[in-house]
Structure formats: structure tokens, C-alpha cells
Short mmCIF file of C-alpha atoms in Angstrom, two decimals:
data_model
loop_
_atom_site.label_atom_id
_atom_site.label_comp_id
_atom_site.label_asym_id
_atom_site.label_seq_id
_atom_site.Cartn_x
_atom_site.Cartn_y
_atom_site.Cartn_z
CA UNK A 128 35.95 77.57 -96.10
CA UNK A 129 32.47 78.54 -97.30
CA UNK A 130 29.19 78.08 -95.20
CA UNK A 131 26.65 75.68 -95.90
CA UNK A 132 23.58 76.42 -97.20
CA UNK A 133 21.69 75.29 -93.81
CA UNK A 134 24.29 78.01 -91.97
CA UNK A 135 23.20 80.54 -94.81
CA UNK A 136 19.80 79.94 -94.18
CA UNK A 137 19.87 80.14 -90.19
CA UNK A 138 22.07 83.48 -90.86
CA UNK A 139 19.43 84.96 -92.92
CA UNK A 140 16.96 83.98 -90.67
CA UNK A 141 18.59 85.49 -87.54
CA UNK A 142 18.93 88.64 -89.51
CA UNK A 143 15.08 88.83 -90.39
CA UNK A 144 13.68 88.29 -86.99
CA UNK A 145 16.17 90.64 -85.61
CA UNK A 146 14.97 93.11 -88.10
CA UNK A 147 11.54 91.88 -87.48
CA UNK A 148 11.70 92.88 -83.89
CA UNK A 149 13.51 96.43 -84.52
CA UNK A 150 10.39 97.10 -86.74
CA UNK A 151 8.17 96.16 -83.57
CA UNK A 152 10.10 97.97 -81.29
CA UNK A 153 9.88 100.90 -83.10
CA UNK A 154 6.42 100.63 -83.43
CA UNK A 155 5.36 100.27 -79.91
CA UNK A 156 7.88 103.07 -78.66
CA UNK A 157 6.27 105.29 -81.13
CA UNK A 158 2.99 104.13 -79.57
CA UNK A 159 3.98 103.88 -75.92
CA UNK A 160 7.04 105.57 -75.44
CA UNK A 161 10.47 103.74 -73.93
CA UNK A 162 9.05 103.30 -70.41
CA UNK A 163 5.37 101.27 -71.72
CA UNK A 164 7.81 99.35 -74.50
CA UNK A 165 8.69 95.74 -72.76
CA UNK A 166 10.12 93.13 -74.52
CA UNK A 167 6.77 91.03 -73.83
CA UNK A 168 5.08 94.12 -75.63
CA UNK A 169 7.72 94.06 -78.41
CA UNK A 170 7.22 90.26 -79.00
CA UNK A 171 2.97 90.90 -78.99
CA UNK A 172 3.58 93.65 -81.52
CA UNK A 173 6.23 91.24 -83.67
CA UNK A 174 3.66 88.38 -83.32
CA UNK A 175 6.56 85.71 -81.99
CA UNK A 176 7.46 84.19 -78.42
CA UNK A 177 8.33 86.63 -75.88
CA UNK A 178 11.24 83.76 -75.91
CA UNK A 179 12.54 85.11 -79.21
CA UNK A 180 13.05 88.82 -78.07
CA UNK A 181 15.04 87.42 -75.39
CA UNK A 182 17.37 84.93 -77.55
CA UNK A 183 18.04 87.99 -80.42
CA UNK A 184 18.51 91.14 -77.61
CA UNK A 185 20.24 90.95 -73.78
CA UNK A 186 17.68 93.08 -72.71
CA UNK A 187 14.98 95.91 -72.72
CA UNK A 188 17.68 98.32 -72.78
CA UNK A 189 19.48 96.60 -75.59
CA UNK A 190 16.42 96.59 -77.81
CA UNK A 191 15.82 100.19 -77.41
CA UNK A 192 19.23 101.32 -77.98
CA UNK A 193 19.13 99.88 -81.59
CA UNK A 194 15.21 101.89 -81.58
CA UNK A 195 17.10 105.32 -80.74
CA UNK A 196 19.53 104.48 -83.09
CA UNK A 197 17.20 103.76 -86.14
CA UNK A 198 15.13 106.89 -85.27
CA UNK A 199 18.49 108.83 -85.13
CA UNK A 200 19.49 107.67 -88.83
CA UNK A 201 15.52 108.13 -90.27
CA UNK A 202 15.91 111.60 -89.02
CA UNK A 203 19.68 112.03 -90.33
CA UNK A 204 18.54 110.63 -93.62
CA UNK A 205 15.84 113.50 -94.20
CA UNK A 206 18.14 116.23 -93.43
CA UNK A 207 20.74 114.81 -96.35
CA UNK A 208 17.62 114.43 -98.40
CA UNK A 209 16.77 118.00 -97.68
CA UNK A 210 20.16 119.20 -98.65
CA UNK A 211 20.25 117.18 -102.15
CA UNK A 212 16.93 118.87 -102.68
CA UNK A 213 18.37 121.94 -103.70
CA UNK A 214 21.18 122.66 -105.86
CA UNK A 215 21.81 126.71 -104.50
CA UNK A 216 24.04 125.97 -102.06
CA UNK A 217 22.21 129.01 -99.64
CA UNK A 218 18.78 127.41 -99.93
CA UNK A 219 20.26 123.81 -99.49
CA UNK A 220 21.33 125.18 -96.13
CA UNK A 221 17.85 126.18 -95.23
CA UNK A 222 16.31 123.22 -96.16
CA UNK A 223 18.37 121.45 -93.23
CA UNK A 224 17.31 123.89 -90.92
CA UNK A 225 13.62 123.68 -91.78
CA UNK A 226 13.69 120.00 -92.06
CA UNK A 227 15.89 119.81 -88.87
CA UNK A 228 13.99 122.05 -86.88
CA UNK A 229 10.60 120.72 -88.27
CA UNK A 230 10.66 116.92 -87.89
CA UNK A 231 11.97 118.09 -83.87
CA UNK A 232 8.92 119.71 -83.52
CA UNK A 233 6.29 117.79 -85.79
CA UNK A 234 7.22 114.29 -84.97
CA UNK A 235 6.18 114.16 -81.57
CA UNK A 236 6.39 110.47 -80.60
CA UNK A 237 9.67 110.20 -82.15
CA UNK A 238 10.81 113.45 -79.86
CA UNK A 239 9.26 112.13 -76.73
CA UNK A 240 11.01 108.79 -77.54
CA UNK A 241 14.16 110.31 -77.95
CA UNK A 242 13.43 112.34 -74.51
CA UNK A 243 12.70 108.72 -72.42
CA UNK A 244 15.88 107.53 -73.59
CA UNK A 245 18.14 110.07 -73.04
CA UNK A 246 16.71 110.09 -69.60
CA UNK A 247 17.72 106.36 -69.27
CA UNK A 248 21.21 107.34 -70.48
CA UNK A 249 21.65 109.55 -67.47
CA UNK A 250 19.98 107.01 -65.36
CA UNK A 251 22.55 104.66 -66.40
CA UNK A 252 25.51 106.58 -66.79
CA UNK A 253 26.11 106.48 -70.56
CA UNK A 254 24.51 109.73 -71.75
CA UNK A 255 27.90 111.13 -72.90
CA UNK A 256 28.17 107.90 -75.90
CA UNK A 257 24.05 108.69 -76.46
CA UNK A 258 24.55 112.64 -76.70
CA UNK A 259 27.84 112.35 -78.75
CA UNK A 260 26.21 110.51 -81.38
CA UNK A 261 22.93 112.36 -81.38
CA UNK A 262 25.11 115.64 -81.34
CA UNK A 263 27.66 114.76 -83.62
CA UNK A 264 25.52 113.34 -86.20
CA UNK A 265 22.84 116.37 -86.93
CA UNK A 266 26.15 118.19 -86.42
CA UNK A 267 27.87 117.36 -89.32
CA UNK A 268 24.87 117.24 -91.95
CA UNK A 269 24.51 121.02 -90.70
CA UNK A 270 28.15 121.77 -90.95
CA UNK A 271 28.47 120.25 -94.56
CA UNK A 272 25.35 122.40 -95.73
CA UNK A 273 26.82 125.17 -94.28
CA UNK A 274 30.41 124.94 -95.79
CA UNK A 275 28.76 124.59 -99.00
CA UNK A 276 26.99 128.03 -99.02
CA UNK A 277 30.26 129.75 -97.98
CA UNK A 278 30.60 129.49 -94.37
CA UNK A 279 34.18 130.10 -92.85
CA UNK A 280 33.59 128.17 -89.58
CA UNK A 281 30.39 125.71 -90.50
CA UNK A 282 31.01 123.31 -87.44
CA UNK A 283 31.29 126.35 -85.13
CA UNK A 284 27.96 127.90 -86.49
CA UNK A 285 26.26 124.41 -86.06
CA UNK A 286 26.74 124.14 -83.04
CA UNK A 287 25.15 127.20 -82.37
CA UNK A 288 22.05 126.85 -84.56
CA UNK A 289 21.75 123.03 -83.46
CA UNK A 290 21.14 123.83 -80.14
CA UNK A 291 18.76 126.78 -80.70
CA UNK A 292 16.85 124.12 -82.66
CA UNK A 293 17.09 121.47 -80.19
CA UNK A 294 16.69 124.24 -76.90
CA UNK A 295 13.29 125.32 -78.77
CA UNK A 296 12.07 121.50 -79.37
CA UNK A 297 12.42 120.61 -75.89
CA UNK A 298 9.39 123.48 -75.20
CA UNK A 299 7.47 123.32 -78.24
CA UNK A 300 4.77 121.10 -76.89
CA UNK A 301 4.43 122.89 -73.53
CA UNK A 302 2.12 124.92 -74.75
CA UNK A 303 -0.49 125.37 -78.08
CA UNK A 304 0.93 125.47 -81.60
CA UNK A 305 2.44 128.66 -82.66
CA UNK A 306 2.91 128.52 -86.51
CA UNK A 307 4.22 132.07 -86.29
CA UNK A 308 6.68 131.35 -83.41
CA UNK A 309 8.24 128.65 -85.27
CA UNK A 310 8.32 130.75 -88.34
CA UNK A 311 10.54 133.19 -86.59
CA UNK A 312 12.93 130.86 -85.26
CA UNK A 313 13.27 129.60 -88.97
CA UNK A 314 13.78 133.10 -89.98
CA UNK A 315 16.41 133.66 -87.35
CA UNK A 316 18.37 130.38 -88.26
CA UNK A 317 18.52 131.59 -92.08
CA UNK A 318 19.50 134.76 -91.08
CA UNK A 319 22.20 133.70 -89.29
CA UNK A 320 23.47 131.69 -92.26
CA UNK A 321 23.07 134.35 -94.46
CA UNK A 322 25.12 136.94 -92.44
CA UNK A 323 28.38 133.90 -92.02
CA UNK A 324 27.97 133.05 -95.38
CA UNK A 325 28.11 136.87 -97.07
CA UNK A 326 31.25 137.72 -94.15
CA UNK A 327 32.81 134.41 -95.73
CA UNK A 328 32.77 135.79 -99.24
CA UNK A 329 33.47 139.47 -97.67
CA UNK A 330 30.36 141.54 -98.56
CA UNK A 331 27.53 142.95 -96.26
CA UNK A 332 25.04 140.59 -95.87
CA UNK A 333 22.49 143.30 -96.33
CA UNK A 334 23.65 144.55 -100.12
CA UNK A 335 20.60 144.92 -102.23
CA UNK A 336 21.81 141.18 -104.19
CA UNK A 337 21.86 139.40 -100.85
CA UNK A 338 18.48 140.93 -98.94
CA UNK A 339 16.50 139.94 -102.54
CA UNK A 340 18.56 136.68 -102.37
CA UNK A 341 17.09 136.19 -98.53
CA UNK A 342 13.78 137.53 -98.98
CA UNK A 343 13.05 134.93 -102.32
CA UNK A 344 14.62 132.00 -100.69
CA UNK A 345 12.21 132.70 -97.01
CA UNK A 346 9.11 133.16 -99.31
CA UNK A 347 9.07 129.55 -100.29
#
């Protein structure tokens, strides 16, 4: 049996507001952070009721789980769009790492957001389905890059440069901008994929074909 037009309607209406106040919440989180985010915020940023926010979401905590969530597939959608960027398989792999490890460190309010709610997570006992996601999701855009450009065990070496990314994130704005520090953890992270990826095709990573092949794809 087929829905009326009127039930069409109301759906389509539900699913803009809802979509409405997403877009607000996201907005003011990026503004305030989780904690300054309330749903009477949300609704002043949406321009509706504060009734509305309350009739479309259970609570604050629902509303800014779906936030985390859309900031979590923005950022997963640059990385893939970093590795369709280039067709070398090698310098598709570095353009996850530079995207992954620059949007960490250059979108602050997006960080710090991430930050307040994994702190809620633990607060609340459900960091483990939070961190999973997170984990699992920059995981596997790394470990596809990486099998790609020849790596023997991409999800193992993902892990590793994931959380060098994410352990240097956490820190970057402790202090003043270092362009030059962040350079060298970029340089690291390639040369880490370059040394897996030559032992997965069994030659030394430092033949005169795969330093020139380093050096050209660092110098852009």
C-alpha cells in the first residue's frame, strides 16, 4: 500500500528539519565546542522552537552523536578524495597521510570537537562504539591506500601510522606552529610506506629507482 501524498509530504518534511538541525548543530559545535552546544543554542542557530529540537532528537547527547558522526564522514570523505587524486599508487598513499595528518592538525574546531566528545564517551561509558568507529574508519581508507602501493600487511602498518598521526594531533596546539615539525612527521610517515612497500615487492627501499622515486614524490 503506497503513502499518501500528505504522509510524503510530512516525511519529507521531518527529513529537512532534521537535516536542518544537524547543519545547526554542527555549526555551533564548531563555534562553541560540545560542552557550550545546547539544544536551546542549536534551535537559536536553526532559527525554529527550542520545541522542535526536542520532538526530532531525545536529547543533547543524541544531537551531538549524529554531529561527531557527520564530522567523522567529512573527514573520511577527504582522505578517499585524496587517494583518487593520484593515480601512482605510492603518491596516492601519501596523499592520505598528508591529508590525514593535516586536516587533524589544521582543523582545529573540528579536533577540539572531536576531543569534547570522546570525553563524553568515557563519561558515559560508550567510548569503545565511539573509538571503534573513529578507529576503524581512518583505518581502512589508510589500509586500502596502502595495499595499493604494495604493502604486504596494510592494516597492520595503519595502525601504526594512524596513531602516530593521531598521538601527534592531540599536542599540536600545545604549543606555537611548527611547519618544520610537521614536515618531519610527514616525512617519517612516507618513509615508512616506502620501506613496506619496496620489502613487499622484495627490493631495498634505498636502490637508486626508489630514493629518486621518494625524493620527487616529498618535493611536491
Amino acid at each position: 500500500m503506497t503513502a499518501s501524498p500528505k504522509v510524503k509530504y510530512k516525511s519529507i518534511v521531518r527529513q529537512l528539519r532534521r537535516q536542518q538541525l544537524e547543519n545547526a548543530a554542527l555549526k555551533a559545535v564548531l563555534k562553541h565546542g560540545f560542552p557550550g552546544s545546547t539544544l536551546r543554542v542549536v534551535a537559536r542557530e536553526a532559527k525554529v522552537p527550542l520545541s522542535f529540537a526536542h520532538y526530532y532528537f531525545r536529547d543533547k547527547e543524541d544531537l551531538m552523536r549524529r554531529v561527531a558522526e557527520r564530522i567523522l564522514a567529512r573527514a573520511i570523505e577527504r582522505l578517499e578524495q585524496a587517494r583518487a587524486s593520484e593515480r601512482d599508487p605510492l603518491r596516492a598513499a601519501h596523499a592520505v597521510l598528508q591529508e590525514c595528518l593535516i586536516g587533524t592538525t589544521e582543523n582545529r574546531s573540528a579536533l577540539i570537537a572531536f576531543v569534547e566528545h570522546w570525553a563524553i564517551s568515557v563519561r558515559k561509558g560508550t567510548v569503545d562504539r565511539f573509538y571503534t568507529k573513529v578507529h576503524f574508519s581512518f583505518r581502512q581508507v589508510i589500509a586500502k591506500a596502502l595495499q595499493d602501493a604494495g604493502v604486504e600487511e596494510p592494516d597492520r602498518l595503519a595502525l601504526a601510522l594512524f596513531g602516530m598521526i593521531v598521538g601527534y594531533a592531540t599536542f599540536y596546539w600545545s604549543k606555537p606552529l611548527d611547519e618544520v615539525e610537521r614536515t618531519s612527521i610527514l616525512e617519517a610517515a612516507y618513509a615508512m610506506v616506502e620501506r613496506a612497500g619496496a620489502q613487499g615487492k622484495g627490493y631495498c627501499p634505498r636502490s637508486a629507482e626508489g630514493e629518486t622515486s621518494g625524493q620527487t614524490d616529498r618535493g611536491q
